[in-house]
Coordinates of N, CA and C in Angstrom, one line a residue:
M7 N 96.2 88.6 103.4 CA 95.7 88.0 102.1 C 94.2 87.6 102.3
S8 N 93.7 87.7 103.5 CA 92.3 87.2 103.7 C 91.3 88.0 103.0
D9 N 91.6 89.2 102.5 CA 90.7 90.0 101.8 C 90.8 89.8 100.3
L10 N 91.6 88.9 99.9 CA 91.7 88.5 98.5 C 90.6 87.5 98.1
R11 N 89.9 87.8 97.0 CA 88.8 87.0 96.6 C 89.2 86.4 95.3
I12 N 89.1 85.0 95.1 CA 89.3 84.3 93.9 C 87.9 83.9 93.4
R13 N 87.6 84.2 92.2 CA 86.3 83.8 91.6 C 86.5 83.5 90.1
S14 N 85.5 82.8 89.5 CA 85.5 82.6 88.1 C 85.0 83.8 87.4
A15 N 85.5 84.1 86.2 CA 85.2 85.3 85.5 C 83.7 85.1 84.9
A16 N 83.1 86.2 84.8 CA 81.8 86.2 84.1 C 81.9 86.9 82.7
P17 N 81.0 86.7 81.9 CA 81.1 87.4 80.6 C 81.3 89.0 80.7
T18 N 80.7 89.5 81.8 CA 80.9 91.0 81.9 C 82.3 91.4 82.4
D19 N 83.2 90.4 82.7 CA 84.5 90.7 83.1 C 85.5 90.8 81.9
L20 N 85.1 90.3 80.8 CA 86.0 90.0 79.7 C 86.8 91.2 79.2
D21 N 86.1 92.4 79.0 CA 86.9 93.6 78.6 C 88.0 94.0 79.6
A22 N 87.6 93.9 80.9 CA 88.6 94.2 81.9 C 89.8 93.3 81.9
V23 N 89.5 92.0 81.7 CA 90.5 91.0 81.7 C 91.5 91.2 80.5
L24 N 90.9 91.5 79.3 CA 91.8 91.7 78.1 C 92.6 93.0 78.3
A25 N 92.1 94.0 78.9 CA 92.9 95.2 79.2 C 93.9 94.9 80.3
F26 N 93.6 94.1 81.3 CA 94.5 93.7 82.3 C 95.7 93.0 81.7
W27 N 95.5 92.1 80.9 CA 96.5 91.3 80.2 C 97.5 92.1 79.5
K28 N 97.1 93.2 78.9 CA 98.0 94.1 78.2 C 99.1 94.7 79.1
T29 N 98.7 94.9 80.3 CA 99.7 95.5 81.3 C 100.3 94.5 82.2
A30 N 99.7 93.4 82.5 CA 100.1 92.4 83.5 C 100.7 91.1 83.0
A31 N 100.3 90.7 81.8 CA 100.7 89.5 81.2 C 102.0 89.7 80.3
E32 N 102.8 88.7 80.3 CA 104.0 88.7 79.4 C 103.7 88.2 78.0
G33 N 103.7 89.1 77.1 CA 103.4 88.7 75.7 C 101.9 88.6 75.4
T34 N 101.6 88.4 74.2 CA 100.2 88.2 73.8 C 100.1 87.0 72.9
S35 N 98.9 86.6 72.7 CA 98.6 85.4 71.9 C 97.5 85.7 70.9
I36 N 97.5 84.9 69.9 CA 96.5 85.0 68.8 C 95.1 84.9 69.4
S37 N 94.9 84.3 70.5 CA 93.6 84.1 71.1 C 93.2 85.2 72.2
D38 N 94.1 86.1 72.3 CA 93.9 87.2 73.3 C 92.9 88.3 72.7
D39 N 91.7 87.9 72.4 CA 90.7 88.8 71.9 C 89.4 88.5 72.5
R40 N 88.5 89.4 72.3 CA 87.2 89.2 73.0 C 86.5 87.9 72.5
A41 N 86.5 87.5 71.3 CA 85.9 86.3 70.8 C 86.6 85.1 71.4
G42 N 87.9 85.1 71.5 CA 88.6 83.9 72.0 C 88.3 83.7 73.5
V43 N 88.2 84.7 74.2 CA 87.9 84.6 75.7 C 86.5 84.3 75.9
E44 N 85.6 84.9 75.1 CA 84.2 84.5 75.2 C 84.0 83.0 75.0
R45 N 84.7 82.5 74.0 CA 84.6 81.0 73.7 C 85.1 80.2 74.9
L46 N 86.1 80.7 75.5 CA 86.7 80.0 76.7 C 85.6 79.9 77.8
V47 N 85.0 81.1 78.1 CA 84.1 81.2 79.2 C 82.8 80.5 78.9
A48 N 82.4 80.5 77.7 CA 81.2 79.8 77.3 C 81.3 78.3 77.4
R49 N 82.5 77.8 77.0 CA 82.8 76.3 77.0 C 83.1 75.8 78.4
D50 N 83.8 76.6 79.2 CA 84.1 76.2 80.5 C 84.1 77.4 81.5
P51 N 82.9 77.7 82.0 CA 82.7 78.9 82.8 C 83.5 79.1 84.0
E52 N 84.2 78.0 84.5 CA 85.0 78.1 85.7 C 86.5 78.1 85.4
A53 N 86.8 78.1 84.2 CA 88.3 78.0 83.8 C 89.1 79.3 84.0
L54 N 88.5 80.4 83.8 CA 89.2 81.7 83.9 C 89.0 82.2 85.4
L55 N 90.0 82.2 86.2 CA 89.9 82.6 87.5 C 90.5 84.0 87.7
L56 N 89.9 84.8 88.5 CA 90.3 86.2 88.8 C 90.6 86.4 90.3
A57 N 91.6 87.1 90.6 CA 91.9 87.4 92.0 C 91.6 89.0 92.1
E58 N 90.8 89.3 93.1 CA 90.3 90.6 93.3 C 90.5 91.0 94.8
R59 N 90.7 92.3 95.0 CA 90.7 92.9 96.3 C 89.9 94.2 96.2
D60 N 88.9 94.3 97.0 CA 88.0 95.5 97.0 C 87.5 95.7 95.6
G61 N 87.1 94.7 94.8 CA 86.6 94.8 93.5 C 87.6 95.1 92.4
E62 N 88.8 95.2 92.8 CA 89.9 95.6 91.9 C 90.7 94.3 91.4
L63 N 90.8 94.2 90.1 CA 91.4 93.0 89.5 C 92.9 93.0 89.7
L64 N 93.4 92.0 90.4 CA 94.9 92.0 90.7 C 95.5 90.8 90.0
G65 N 94.8 89.8 89.5 CA 95.5 88.6 88.9 C 94.5 87.7 88.2
T66 N 95.1 86.9 87.3 CA 94.3 86.0 86.5 C 95.1 84.7 86.4
V67 N 94.4 83.6 86.1 CA 95.0 82.4 85.6 C 93.8 81.6 84.9
I68 N 94.2 81.0 83.8 CA 93.3 80.1 83.1 C 93.6 78.7 83.5
A69 N 92.7 78.0 84.1 CA 92.9 76.6 84.6 C 91.9 75.7 83.7
G70 N 92.4 75.3 82.5 CA 91.7 74.6 81.6 C 91.9 73.1 81.8
F71 N 90.7 72.4 81.8 CA 90.8 70.9 81.9 C 90.0 70.3 80.7
D72 N 90.6 69.5 79.9 CA 90.0 68.9 78.8 C 89.4 67.5 79.0
G73 N 89.4 67.1 80.3 CA 88.9 65.8 80.7 C 90.0 64.8 80.8
W74 N 91.2 65.2 80.4 CA 92.4 64.3 80.5 C 93.5 65.0 81.1
R75 N 93.8 66.2 80.7 CA 95.0 67.0 81.2 C 94.5 68.3 81.7
C76 N 95.4 68.8 82.6 CA 95.1 70.1 83.2 C 96.1 71.1 82.7
H77 N 95.7 72.2 82.1 CA 96.5 73.2 81.5 C 96.4 74.6 82.2
L78 N 97.5 75.2 82.4 CA 97.5 76.5 83.0 C 98.1 77.6 82.0
Y79 N 97.3 78.6 81.9 CA 97.7 79.7 81.0 C 97.4 81.0 81.7
R80 N 98.1 82.1 81.2 CA 97.8 83.5 81.6 C 97.8 83.7 83.1
L81 N 98.8 83.1 83.8 CA 99.0 83.5 85.2 C 99.6 84.9 85.1
A82 N 98.9 85.9 85.6 CA 99.4 87.2 85.5 C 98.9 88.0 86.8
V83 N 99.8 88.8 87.3 CA 99.5 89.6 88.5 C 99.9 91.0 88.1
R84 N 99.1 91.9 88.6 CA 99.3 93.4 88.3 C 100.7 93.7 88.8
P85 N 101.5 94.4 88.1 CA 102.9 94.6 88.5 C 103.1 95.2 89.9
D86 N 102.2 96.1 90.3 CA 102.4 96.8 91.6 C 101.9 95.9 92.7
A87 N 101.3 94.7 92.4 CA 100.8 93.8 93.4 C 101.5 92.5 93.5
R88 N 102.6 92.4 92.8 CA 103.4 91.1 92.8 C 104.1 90.9 94.1
R89 N 104.5 89.7 94.3 CA 105.2 89.2 95.6 C 104.4 89.4 96.8
Q90 N 103.0 89.3 96.7 CA 102.1 89.4 97.8 C 101.3 88.1 98.0
G91 N 101.6 87.1 97.2 CA 100.9 85.8 97.3 C 99.7 85.7 96.4
I92 N 99.5 86.6 95.5 CA 98.3 86.5 94.7 C 98.5 85.4 93.6
G93 N 99.7 85.3 93.0 CA 99.9 84.2 92.1 C 99.7 82.9 92.7
S94 N 100.3 82.8 94.0 CA 100.2 81.5 94.7 C 98.7 81.1 95.0
A95 N 97.9 82.1 95.4 CA 96.5 81.9 95.7 C 95.8 81.5 94.4
L96 N 96.1 82.1 93.3 CA 95.5 81.7 92.0 C 95.8 80.2 91.6
L97 N 97.1 79.9 91.8 CA 97.5 78.5 91.5 C 96.9 77.5 92.4
T98 N 96.8 77.8 93.7 CA 96.1 77.0 94.6 C 94.6 76.7 94.2
A99 N 94.0 77.8 93.9 CA 92.6 77.6 93.4 C 92.5 76.8 92.1
A100 N 93.4 77.0 91.2 CA 93.5 76.2 90.0 C 93.7 74.8 90.3
E101 N 94.6 74.5 91.1 CA 95.0 73.1 91.5 C 93.8 72.4 92.2
E102 N 93.1 73.1 93.0 CA 91.9 72.6 93.7 C 90.8 72.3 92.7
R103 N 90.7 73.1 91.7 CA 89.7 72.8 90.6 C 90.1 71.6 89.9
F104 N 91.4 71.5 89.5 CA 91.8 70.3 88.8 C 91.6 69.0 89.6
V105 N 91.9 69.0 90.9 CA 91.8 67.8 91.7 C 90.3 67.4 91.8
A106 N 89.4 68.4 92.0 CA 88.0 68.2 92.0 C 87.4 67.6 90.7
L107 N 88.0 67.9 89.6 CA 87.6 67.4 88.3 C 88.3 66.1 87.9
G108 N 89.2 65.6 88.8 CA 89.9 64.3 88.5 C 91.2 64.5 87.9
G109 N 91.7 65.7 87.8 CA 93.0 65.9 87.2 C 94.1 65.4 88.0
R110 N 95.3 65.0 87.4 CA 96.4 64.4 88.1 C 97.7 65.2 87.9
R111 N 97.8 66.1 87.0 CA 99.0 66.8 86.7 C 98.7 68.1 86.0
G112 N 99.3 69.2 86.5 CA 99.1 70.5 85.9 C 100.3 70.8 85.0
D113 N 100.0 71.3 83.8 CA 101.0 71.7 82.8 C 100.9 73.2 82.6
A114 N 102.0 74.0 82.7 CA 101.9 75.4 82.6 C 102.6 75.8 81.3
M115 N 102.1 76.8 80.6 CA 102.7 77.4 79.5 C 103.5 78.6 80.0
V116 N 104.8 78.6 79.9 CA 105.6 79.7 80.4 C 106.6 80.1 79.4
L117 N 106.7 81.3 79.0 CA 107.7 81.8 78.0 C 109.1 81.6 78.5
D118 N 110.0 81.1 77.7 CA 111.4 80.8 78.0 C 112.0 82.1 78.5
R119 N 111.7 83.2 77.9 CA 112.4 84.5 78.2 C 111.9 85.1 79.5
N120 N 110.8 84.6 80.1 CA 110.2 85.3 81.2 C 110.8 84.7 82.5
E121 N 112.0 85.2 82.8 CA 112.8 84.7 84.0 C 112.0 84.9 85.3
R122 N 111.3 86.0 85.5 CA 110.6 86.3 86.7 C 109.5 85.2 86.9
A123 N 108.9 84.8 85.8 CA 107.8 83.8 85.9 C 108.5 82.4 86.3
H124 N 109.7 82.1 85.8 CA 110.3 80.8 86.1 C 110.4 80.7 87.6
H125 N 110.8 81.8 88.3 CA 111.0 81.7 89.8 C 109.6 81.5 90.5
A126 N 108.6 82.1 90.0 CA 107.2 81.9 90.6 C 106.8 80.5 90.4
W127 N 106.9 80.0 89.2 CA 106.5 78.6 88.9 C 107.3 77.6 89.8
Q128 N 108.6 77.8 89.8 CA 109.4 76.9 90.6 C 109.0 77.0 92.1
A129 N 108.7 78.1 92.6 CA 108.3 78.3 94.0 C 107.0 77.5 94.3
A130 N 106.2 77.5 93.2 CA 104.9 76.7 93.4 C 105.0 75.2 93.2
G131 N 106.2 74.8 92.9 CA 106.4 73.3 92.8 C 106.5 72.8 91.4
Y132 N 106.4 73.7 90.4 CA 106.5 73.2 89.0 C 107.9 73.2 88.5
T133 N 108.2 72.3 87.6 CA 109.5 72.2 87.0 C 109.4 72.1 85.5
P134 N 110.4 72.7 84.8 CA 110.4 72.6 83.3 C 110.7 71.1 82.9
E135 N 110.2 70.8 81.7 CA 110.5 69.5 81.1 C 111.2 69.8 79.8
P136 N 112.5 69.8 79.9 CA 113.3 70.2 78.6 C 113.2 69.2 77.5
H137 N 112.7 68.0 77.8 CA 112.6 67.0 76.7 C 111.3 67.2 75.9
W138 N 110.5 68.1 76.3 CA 109.3 68.4 75.5 C 109.4 69.8 74.8
S139 N 108.8 69.9 73.6 CA 108.7 71.1 72.9 C 107.3 71.4 72.6
R140 N 106.9 72.7 72.5 CA 105.6 73.0 72.1 C 105.6 73.2 70.6
W141 N 104.8 72.5 69.9 CA 104.7 72.7 68.4 C 103.4 73.4 68.1
V142 N 103.5 74.4 67.3 CA 102.3 75.3 67.1 C 102.0 75.5 65.6
K143 N 100.8 75.5 65.2 CA 100.3 75.8 63.8 C 99.2 76.7 64.0
H144 N 99.3 77.9 63.5 CA 98.1 78.9 63.5 C 97.1 78.4 62.4
L145 N 95.9 78.3 62.9 CA 94.8 77.8 62.0 C 94.1 78.8 61.3
L146 N 94.2 80.1 61.7 CA 93.6 81.2 61.1 C 94.7 82.3 60.9
D147 N 94.6 83.0 59.8 CA 95.5 84.2 59.6 C 95.0 85.3 60.4
D148 N 96.0 86.1 60.9 CA 95.6 87.3 61.7 C 95.3 88.4 60.7

């Protein structure tokens, strides 16, 4: 794993990240478009973390911090590179970022139907909070 490089995404990475999510991420979101990811990187240039080996994109995680809470989104690993510690390395980098910013707890958005992800998050020390629900309102029509 020593040849794995974790770095923040640059604006030039965004097309590759969006294409990567189509094959490696579970589901899509209203904000999975160039404009949405550009806003993320412009607002918080260190939030979108990439895992690479030999310049090849193997994984992503969004480690967003709003000054109060730490939020994790889009943990995705290329299907043929799973179970090699890439997701764990991304989460470690995200957690280190949160601690450096003063964060005290990480919250992850995980689809209920994504059983494979449940095992990965549990192995990383995260637990579901069944007494919470996510309430959503789309602010723009698609």
